[in-house]
Amino acid sequence: MFDLLGLSEQHELVYRAMLHRPELNVAGLAGHLGVSPDQVREALDLLADLALVRFDSDGGEARLVRPQAGLMALLAKVEAEVAVRQRQVEATRAAIAAIATAHDDRHQVREGRVLDGIDAVRDRLAELSQTARFECLSFTTGRGQSADTLQAEGPLNQFALQREVRIRNVYQDSFRNDPVTLAHARRMAGLGAESRTAPTLPMRLVIVDRDTALVPIEPENARRGALELRSPGVVAGLVALFEQVWRTATPFAEQTTPDEQGLTPHERELIRLLAAGHTDESAARKLAVSVRSVQRMMTSLTERLGAASRFQAGVHASQRGWV
């Protein structure tokens, strides 16, 4: 019944047993339910993480939080996550409608066109690198680029740089752990390209000479192709977005450093994502890291906050101004 709140059937059985038999300890609950004490302890740890039980100050006996408070707080969190997701859906729908209107077939030549599939995108990027006059801006998302992709891009970028085209690219911080991408960025820097990193990026993006922009048809599936946008208003907005991200991004040659509160950009962004209702899995996708990395960061943050659960960590983070 409570799987929506993050409770499995086993966890719910332990929770209900504690409600009906509050006098039972771990061994008593195990005997009552016909499970092992380790299974009961695992359930209690999860219930504590969800702020449905709390342990004594000495870490001993587990006591129930009033169901009206604990369960309703969990339900409110789920409702907030649903509301955030709904707003994201509506914003995406509005963005798609705006793009579809701006790039109606009647204005396709003037406003832009659809590049169907990854090969069409690569061919168009090759053309743009040959015709670029003064500038190329880009966002590169994900954990790392394949060696084949970088080998294809290298000569194109080099040719543009030789013609004094300024190249600026923002990668995600996760690329700092990819030796192939790191070597490519250093090689391009030696030729005059500029690269920075940010914890998250809104999407893949290429802007050439501030009059042509390429954005993915599906942000989560670059292989579907791209929209080539030429509408001055749309391109100007994307340039402004790039410049805003560029100003706060960290140069690739520099190490990311903690802020005045001791938080790295990755940690700061993780806190923001979790506060906005993201799960570990969706936060990992946004940060382009593994779920295990997100969990390790969250464990470290919880320990630094002196919290016993994620809920308590959220309260402490808010009190310290981290959120």
mmCIF file of C-alpha atoms in Angstrom, residues 3-306:
data_model
loop_
_atom_site.group_PDB
_atom_site.id
_atom_site.type_symbol
_atom_site.label_atom_id
_atom_site.label_comp_id
_atom_site.label_asym_id
_atom_site.label_seq_id
_atom_site.Cartn_x
_atom_site.Cartn_y
_atom_site.Cartn_z
ATOM 1 C CA ASP A 3 5.200 1.622 -2.073
ATOM 2 C CA LEU A 4 4.516 5.157 -3.350
ATOM 3 C CA LEU A 5 6.178 6.418 -0.158
ATOM 4 C CA GLY A 6 9.269 4.256 -0.663
ATOM 5 C CA LEU A 7 8.237 1.339 1.546
ATOM 6 C CA SER A 8 8.432 -2.254 0.337
ATOM 7 C CA GLU A 9 5.968 -4.868 1.563
ATOM 8 C CA GLN A 10 8.564 -6.095 4.094
ATOM 9 C CA HIS A 11 9.175 -2.579 5.417
ATOM 10 C CA GLU A 12 5.450 -1.955 5.737
ATOM 11 C CA LEU A 13 4.989 -5.190 7.696
ATOM 12 C CA VAL A 14 7.649 -4.119 10.196
ATOM 13 C CA TYR A 15 6.108 -0.645 10.454
ATOM 14 C CA ARG A 16 2.605 -2.009 11.061
ATOM 15 C CA ALA A 17 3.921 -4.517 13.596
ATOM 16 C CA MET A 18 5.530 -1.647 15.534
ATOM 17 C CA LEU A 19 2.213 0.207 15.463
ATOM 18 C CA HIS A 20 0.290 -2.758 16.873
ATOM 19 C CA ARG A 21 3.013 -4.142 19.189
ATOM 20 C CA PRO A 22 5.111 -1.147 20.322
ATOM 21 C CA GLU A 23 6.551 -3.151 23.213
ATOM 22 C CA LEU A 24 8.442 -5.525 20.911
ATOM 23 C CA ASN A 25 12.200 -5.089 20.383
ATOM 24 C CA VAL A 26 14.143 -6.248 17.311
ATOM 25 C CA ALA A 27 14.151 -9.873 18.402
ATOM 26 C CA GLY A 28 10.457 -9.710 19.300
ATOM 27 C CA LEU A 29 9.530 -8.173 15.955
ATOM 28 C CA ALA A 30 11.579 -10.821 14.133
ATOM 29 C CA GLY A 31 9.800 -13.617 15.993
ATOM 30 C CA HIS A 32 6.389 -12.011 15.522
ATOM 31 C CA LEU A 33 6.872 -11.621 11.765
ATOM 32 C CA GLY A 34 8.830 -14.805 11.147
ATOM 33 C CA VAL A 35 11.842 -13.013 9.676
ATOM 34 C CA SER A 36 15.476 -12.615 10.709
ATOM 35 C CA PRO A 37 16.656 -9.854 13.086
ATOM 36 C CA ASP A 38 18.891 -8.521 10.269
ATOM 37 C CA GLN A 39 15.824 -8.036 8.090
ATOM 38 C CA VAL A 40 14.135 -6.123 10.887
ATOM 39 C CA ARG A 41 17.228 -3.945 11.397
ATOM 40 C CA GLU A 42 17.397 -3.193 7.654
ATOM 41 C CA ALA A 43 13.732 -2.169 7.719
ATOM 42 C CA LEU A 44 14.297 0.038 10.774
ATOM 43 C CA ASP A 45 17.214 1.791 9.050
ATOM 44 C CA LEU A 46 15.011 2.619 6.072
ATOM 45 C CA LEU A 47 12.139 3.725 8.307
ATOM 46 C CA ALA A 48 14.596 6.002 10.107
ATOM 47 C CA ASP A 49 15.797 7.445 6.776
ATOM 48 C CA LEU A 50 12.161 8.214 5.955
ATOM 49 C CA ALA A 51 11.689 9.806 9.405
ATOM 50 C CA LEU A 52 9.003 7.260 10.364
ATOM 51 C CA VAL A 53 11.002 6.048 13.359
ATOM 52 C CA ARG A 54 13.783 7.605 15.379
ATOM 53 C CA PHE A 55 16.474 5.940 17.446
ATOM 54 C CA ASP A 56 17.320 6.864 21.008
ATOM 55 C CA SER A 57 20.243 9.271 21.394
ATOM 56 C CA ASP A 58 22.538 6.355 22.172
ATOM 57 C CA GLY A 59 21.520 4.668 18.911
ATOM 58 C CA GLY A 60 19.620 1.947 20.755
ATOM 59 C CA GLU A 61 15.860 1.448 20.754
ATOM 60 C CA ALA A 62 13.790 2.588 17.778
ATOM 61 C CA ARG A 63 10.621 4.552 18.500
ATOM 62 C CA LEU A 64 7.780 5.355 16.126
ATOM 63 C CA VAL A 65 7.126 8.894 14.994
ATOM 64 C CA ARG A 66 3.405 9.690 15.180
ATOM 65 C CA PRO A 67 1.902 8.305 11.926
ATOM 66 C CA GLN A 68 -0.064 11.516 11.380
ATOM 67 C CA ALA A 69 3.233 13.392 11.247
ATOM 68 C CA GLY A 70 5.586 10.868 9.632
ATOM 69 C CA LEU A 71 3.336 9.423 6.926
ATOM 70 C CA MET A 72 1.728 12.746 6.027
ATOM 71 C CA ALA A 73 5.188 14.358 5.663
ATOM 72 C CA LEU A 74 6.209 11.586 3.254
ATOM 73 C CA LEU A 75 2.979 11.967 1.295
ATOM 74 C CA ALA A 76 3.495 15.730 1.082
ATOM 75 C CA LYS A 77 6.980 15.120 -0.352
ATOM 76 C CA VAL A 78 5.584 12.758 -2.997
ATOM 77 C CA GLU A 79 2.877 15.280 -3.878
ATOM 78 C CA ALA A 80 5.536 17.989 -4.229
ATOM 79 C CA GLU A 81 7.584 15.737 -6.544
ATOM 80 C CA VAL A 82 4.503 15.100 -8.677
ATOM 81 C CA ALA A 83 3.788 18.834 -8.827
ATOM 82 C CA VAL A 84 7.367 19.583 -9.894
ATOM 83 C CA ARG A 85 7.177 16.898 -12.571
ATOM 84 C CA GLN A 86 3.869 18.291 -13.816
ATOM 85 C CA ARG A 87 5.349 21.786 -14.063
ATOM 86 C CA GLN A 88 8.286 20.339 -16.013
ATOM 87 C CA VAL A 89 5.869 18.595 -18.372
ATOM 88 C CA GLU A 90 3.924 21.814 -18.916
ATOM 89 C CA ALA A 91 7.114 23.823 -19.471
ATOM 90 C CA THR A 92 8.349 21.226 -21.965
ATOM 91 C CA ARG A 93 4.995 21.272 -23.749
ATOM 92 C CA ALA A 94 5.152 25.077 -23.985
ATOM 93 C CA ALA A 95 8.747 24.953 -25.268
ATOM 94 C CA ILE A 96 7.831 22.371 -27.903
ATOM 95 C CA ALA A 97 4.843 24.444 -28.978
ATOM 96 C CA ALA A 98 7.022 27.556 -29.256
ATOM 97 C CA ILE A 99 9.623 25.719 -31.336
ATOM 98 C CA ALA A 100 6.959 24.168 -33.539
ATOM 99 C CA THR A 101 5.372 27.576 -34.131
ATOM 100 C CA ALA A 102 8.682 29.296 -34.829
ATOM 101 C CA HIS A 103 9.706 26.591 -37.263
ATOM 102 C CA ASP A 104 6.532 26.004 -39.162
ATOM 103 C CA ASP A 105 7.031 24.436 -42.568
ATOM 104 C CA ARG A 106 5.976 27.694 -44.264
ATOM 105 C CA HIS A 107 8.992 29.445 -42.722
ATOM 106 C CA GLN A 108 11.436 26.547 -42.685
ATOM 107 C CA VAL A 109 13.973 28.068 -45.062
ATOM 108 C CA ARG A 110 14.041 31.355 -43.175
ATOM 109 C CA GLU A 111 13.554 30.097 -39.628
ATOM 110 C CA GLY A 112 15.372 26.743 -39.668
ATOM 111 C CA ARG A 113 14.961 23.066 -40.447
ATOM 112 C CA VAL A 114 14.901 19.567 -39.006
ATOM 113 C CA LEU A 115 18.102 17.510 -39.082
ATOM 114 C CA ASP A 116 16.821 13.947 -38.953
ATOM 115 C CA GLY A 117 19.259 11.564 -37.244
ATOM 116 C CA ILE A 118 22.771 11.836 -35.863
ATOM 117 C CA ASP A 119 24.464 11.564 -39.264
ATOM 118 C CA ALA A 120 22.543 14.588 -40.572
ATOM 119 C CA VAL A 121 23.628 16.535 -37.491
ATOM 120 C CA ARG A 122 27.290 15.598 -37.959
ATOM 121 C CA ASP A 123 27.181 16.560 -41.639
ATOM 122 C CA ARG A 124 25.657 19.939 -40.812
ATOM 123 C CA LEU A 125 28.220 20.593 -38.074
ATOM 124 C CA ALA A 126 30.979 19.869 -40.579
ATOM 125 C CA GLU A 127 29.437 22.426 -42.962
ATOM 126 C CA LEU A 128 29.097 25.030 -40.217
ATOM 127 C CA SER A 129 32.709 24.566 -39.113
ATOM 128 C CA GLN A 130 33.785 25.357 -42.677
ATOM 129 C CA THR A 131 31.606 28.467 -42.977
ATOM 130 C CA ALA A 132 31.851 29.898 -39.442
ATOM 131 C CA ARG A 133 33.108 33.473 -39.549
ATOM 132 C CA PHE A 134 33.948 34.484 -35.988
ATOM 133 C CA GLU A 135 32.471 32.321 -33.205
ATOM 134 C CA CYS A 136 31.242 28.889 -32.155
ATOM 135 C CA LEU A 137 29.582 28.279 -28.758
ATOM 136 C CA SER A 138 28.505 24.884 -27.433
ATOM 137 C CA PHE A 139 27.222 22.842 -24.490
ATOM 138 C CA THR A 140 28.388 19.203 -24.295
ATOM 139 C CA THR A 141 26.412 17.007 -21.905
ATOM 140 C CA GLY A 142 27.054 13.499 -20.564
ATOM 141 C CA ARG A 143 29.986 11.710 -18.946
ATOM 142 C CA GLY A 144 32.399 11.598 -21.862
ATOM 143 C CA GLN A 145 32.664 11.534 -25.631
ATOM 144 C CA SER A 146 33.744 8.574 -27.717
ATOM 145 C CA ALA A 147 37.199 8.593 -29.265
ATOM 146 C CA ASP A 148 35.585 8.406 -32.737
ATOM 147 C CA THR A 149 33.530 11.535 -32.106
ATOM 148 C CA LEU A 150 36.535 13.483 -30.850
ATOM 149 C CA GLN A 151 38.672 12.331 -33.766
ATOM 150 C CA ALA A 152 35.996 13.595 -36.162
ATOM 151 C CA GLU A 153 35.626 16.931 -34.353
ATOM 152 C CA GLY A 154 39.335 17.623 -33.894
ATOM 153 C CA PRO A 155 40.262 18.556 -37.486
ATOM 154 C CA LEU A 156 37.074 20.603 -37.904
ATOM 155 C CA ASN A 157 37.789 22.617 -34.761
ATOM 156 C CA GLN A 158 41.423 23.009 -35.736
ATOM 157 C CA PHE A 159 40.465 24.357 -39.176
ATOM 158 C CA ALA A 160 38.075 26.873 -37.603
ATOM 159 C CA LEU A 161 40.671 28.006 -35.056
ATOM 160 C CA GLN A 162 43.227 28.533 -37.812
ATOM 161 C CA ARG A 163 40.765 30.936 -39.406
ATOM 162 C CA GLU A 164 40.591 32.824 -36.067
ATOM 163 C CA VAL A 165 37.124 31.580 -35.179
ATOM 164 C CA ARG A 166 36.705 31.794 -31.401
ATOM 165 C CA ILE A 167 35.551 28.470 -29.927
ATOM 166 C CA ARG A 168 34.034 28.293 -26.445
ATOM 167 C CA ASN A 169 32.596 25.079 -25.031
ATOM 168 C CA VAL A 170 31.041 24.177 -21.684
ATOM 169 C CA TYR A 171 31.249 20.519 -20.643
ATOM 170 C CA GLN A 172 29.665 18.936 -17.587
ATOM 171 C CA ASP A 173 31.951 18.497 -14.566
ATOM 172 C CA SER A 174 31.650 14.726 -15.081
ATOM 173 C CA PHE A 175 33.897 15.073 -18.162
ATOM 174 C CA ARG A 176 36.822 15.886 -15.848
ATOM 175 C CA ASN A 177 36.944 12.171 -15.021
ATOM 176 C CA ASP A 178 37.123 11.135 -18.681
ATOM 177 C CA PRO A 179 40.768 10.980 -19.833
ATOM 178 C CA VAL A 180 39.876 10.982 -23.543
ATOM 179 C CA THR A 181 37.817 14.165 -23.287
ATOM 180 C CA LEU A 182 40.373 15.753 -20.971
ATOM 181 C CA ALA A 183 43.159 15.134 -23.488
ATOM 182 C CA HIS A 184 41.000 16.536 -26.298
ATOM 183 C CA ALA A 185 40.204 19.699 -24.301
ATOM 184 C CA ARG A 186 43.899 20.237 -23.553
ATOM 185 C CA ARG A 187 44.799 19.724 -27.205
ATOM 186 C CA MET A 188 42.151 22.228 -28.321
ATOM 187 C CA ALA A 189 43.276 24.684 -25.631
ATOM 188 C CA GLY A 190 46.761 24.546 -27.123
ATOM 189 C CA LEU A 191 45.238 25.665 -30.425
ATOM 190 C CA GLY A 192 43.272 28.485 -28.816
ATOM 191 C CA ALA A 193 39.908 26.963 -27.895
ATOM 192 C CA GLU A 194 38.377 27.787 -24.487
ATOM 193 C CA SER A 195 36.647 25.154 -22.340
ATOM 194 C CA ARG A 196 34.865 25.311 -18.995
ATOM 195 C CA THR A 197 32.747 22.907 -16.952
ATOM 196 C CA ALA A 198 29.511 23.170 -14.969
ATOM 197 C CA PRO A 199 27.739 20.591 -12.753
ATOM 198 C CA THR A 200 24.678 20.420 -15.020
ATOM 199 C CA LEU A 201 23.712 21.754 -18.427
ATOM 200 C CA PRO A 202 20.189 22.300 -19.775
ATOM 201 C CA MET A 203 20.804 20.434 -23.074
ATOM 202 C CA ARG A 204 23.263 19.917 -25.906
ATOM 203 C CA LEU A 205 23.684 23.117 -27.881
ATOM 204 C CA VAL A 206 25.740 24.549 -30.727
ATOM 205 C CA ILE A 207 25.576 28.222 -31.791
ATOM 206 C CA VAL A 208 27.534 29.477 -34.790
ATOM 207 C CA ASP A 209 28.117 33.196 -35.455
ATOM 208 C CA ARG A 210 25.135 34.035 -33.229
ATOM 209 C CA ASP A 211 22.724 33.438 -36.107
ATOM 210 C CA THR A 212 22.405 29.626 -36.275
ATOM 211 C CA ALA A 213 21.732 27.272 -33.375
ATOM 212 C CA LEU A 214 21.375 23.485 -33.165
ATOM 213 C CA VAL A 215 19.359 21.951 -30.314
ATOM 214 C CA PRO A 216 18.338 18.275 -29.907
ATOM 215 C CA ILE A 217 14.900 17.147 -31.000
ATOM 216 C CA GLU A 218 14.866 14.988 -27.856
ATOM 217 C CA PRO A 219 17.246 16.164 -25.086
ATOM 218 C CA GLU A 220 17.525 12.605 -23.724
ATOM 219 C CA ASN A 221 18.216 11.026 -27.133
ATOM 220 C CA ALA A 222 20.690 12.971 -29.266
ATOM 221 C CA ARG A 223 20.573 10.307 -31.978
ATOM 222 C CA ARG A 224 17.069 11.429 -32.969
ATOM 223 C CA GLY A 225 18.568 14.506 -34.596
ATOM 224 C CA ALA A 226 18.417 18.242 -34.066
ATOM 225 C CA LEU A 227 16.525 21.399 -34.868
ATOM 226 C CA GLU A 228 18.522 24.009 -36.714
ATOM 227 C CA LEU A 229 17.185 27.357 -35.495
ATOM 228 C CA ARG A 230 17.704 30.683 -37.218
ATOM 229 C CA SER A 231 14.992 32.878 -35.753
ATOM 230 C CA PRO A 232 16.862 35.928 -34.333
ATOM 231 C CA GLY A 233 14.753 35.974 -31.169
ATOM 232 C CA VAL A 234 15.239 32.282 -30.434
ATOM 233 C CA VAL A 235 18.979 32.355 -31.167
ATOM 234 C CA ALA A 236 19.455 35.504 -29.050
ATOM 235 C CA GLY A 237 17.788 33.737 -26.119
ATOM 236 C CA LEU A 238 20.068 30.710 -26.504
ATOM 237 C CA VAL A 239 23.144 32.981 -26.684
ATOM 238 C CA ALA A 240 22.038 34.660 -23.439
ATOM 239 C CA LEU A 241 21.615 31.215 -21.843
ATOM 240 C CA PHE A 242 25.118 30.204 -22.940
ATOM 241 C CA GLU A 243 26.691 33.399 -21.599
ATOM 242 C CA GLN A 244 24.961 32.998 -18.242
ATOM 243 C CA VAL A 245 26.277 29.433 -17.849
ATOM 244 C CA TRP A 246 29.729 30.430 -19.139
ATOM 245 C CA ARG A 247 30.133 33.163 -16.497
ATOM 246 C CA THR A 248 29.625 30.719 -13.612
ATOM 247 C CA ALA A 249 31.440 27.718 -15.140
ATOM 248 C CA THR A 250 34.958 26.680 -14.073
ATOM 249 C CA PRO A 251 37.812 26.833 -16.624
ATOM 250 C CA PHE A 252 38.866 23.298 -17.601
ATOM 251 C CA ALA A 253 42.460 23.993 -16.622
ATOM 252 C CA GLU A 254 41.388 24.836 -13.047
ATOM 253 C CA GLN A 255 40.186 22.481 -10.345
ATOM 254 C CA THR A 256 36.695 23.014 -8.988
ATOM 255 C CA THR A 257 36.969 24.488 -5.489
ATOM 256 C CA PRO A 258 34.545 24.564 -2.535
ATOM 257 C CA ASP A 259 32.604 27.763 -1.909
ATOM 258 C CA GLU A 260 32.564 29.718 1.353
ATOM 259 C CA GLN A 261 30.314 27.046 2.888
ATOM 260 C CA GLY A 262 32.672 24.239 1.922
ATOM 261 C CA LEU A 263 30.459 22.913 -0.886
ATOM 262 C CA THR A 264 31.815 21.932 -4.277
ATOM 263 C CA PRO A 265 29.761 22.930 -7.352
ATOM 264 C CA HIS A 266 28.702 19.266 -7.701
ATOM 265 C CA GLU A 267 27.495 19.132 -4.086
ATOM 266 C CA ARG A 268 25.709 22.465 -4.359
ATOM 267 C CA GLU A 269 23.905 21.313 -7.511
ATOM 268 C CA LEU A 270 23.002 17.947 -5.943
ATOM 269 C CA ILE A 271 21.404 19.720 -2.978
ATOM 270 C CA ARG A 272 19.452 21.967 -5.364
ATOM 271 C CA LEU A 273 18.237 18.996 -7.405
ATOM 272 C CA LEU A 274 17.143 16.988 -4.356
ATOM 273 C CA ALA A 275 15.414 20.039 -2.863
ATOM 274 C CA ALA A 276 13.538 20.406 -6.170
ATOM 275 C CA GLY A 277 12.191 16.876 -5.795
ATOM 276 C CA HIS A 278 14.614 14.819 -7.882
ATOM 277 C CA THR A 279 15.288 11.209 -6.907
ATOM 278 C CA ASP A 280 18.821 9.837 -6.686
ATOM 279 C CA GLU A 281 18.342 8.360 -10.149
ATOM 280 C CA SER A 282 17.141 11.574 -11.821
ATOM 281 C CA ALA A 283 19.805 13.646 -10.025
ATOM 282 C CA ALA A 284 22.448 11.214 -11.299
ATOM 283 C CA ARG A 285 21.166 11.670 -14.860
ATOM 284 C CA LYS A 286 21.268 15.449 -14.513
ATOM 285 C CA LEU A 287 24.808 15.372 -13.114
ATOM 286 C CA ALA A 288 25.885 12.668 -15.600
ATOM 287 C CA VAL A 289 27.290 10.507 -12.800
ATOM 288 C CA SER A 290 26.351 7.121 -11.363
ATOM 289 C CA VAL A 291 23.616 6.674 -8.768
ATOM 290 C CA ARG A 292 26.305 5.322 -6.422
ATOM 291 C CA SER A 293 28.258 8.588 -6.780
ATOM 292 C CA VAL A 294 25.142 10.564 -5.857
ATOM 293 C CA GLN A 295 24.585 8.340 -2.824
ATOM 294 C CA ARG A 296 28.225 8.740 -1.744
ATOM 295 C CA MET A 297 27.956 12.527 -2.012
ATOM 296 C CA MET A 298 24.700 12.493 -0.062
ATOM 297 C CA THR A 299 26.221 10.314 2.663
ATOM 298 C CA SER A 300 29.140 12.732 2.964
ATOM 299 C CA LEU A 301 26.805 15.745 3.136
ATOM 300 C CA THR A 302 24.619 14.047 5.754
ATOM 301 C CA GLU A 303 27.666 13.317 7.924
ATOM 302 C CA ARG A 304 28.964 16.887 7.571
ATOM 303 C CA LEU A 305 25.551 18.188 8.624
ATOM 304 C CA GLY A 306 25.538 15.897 11.653
#
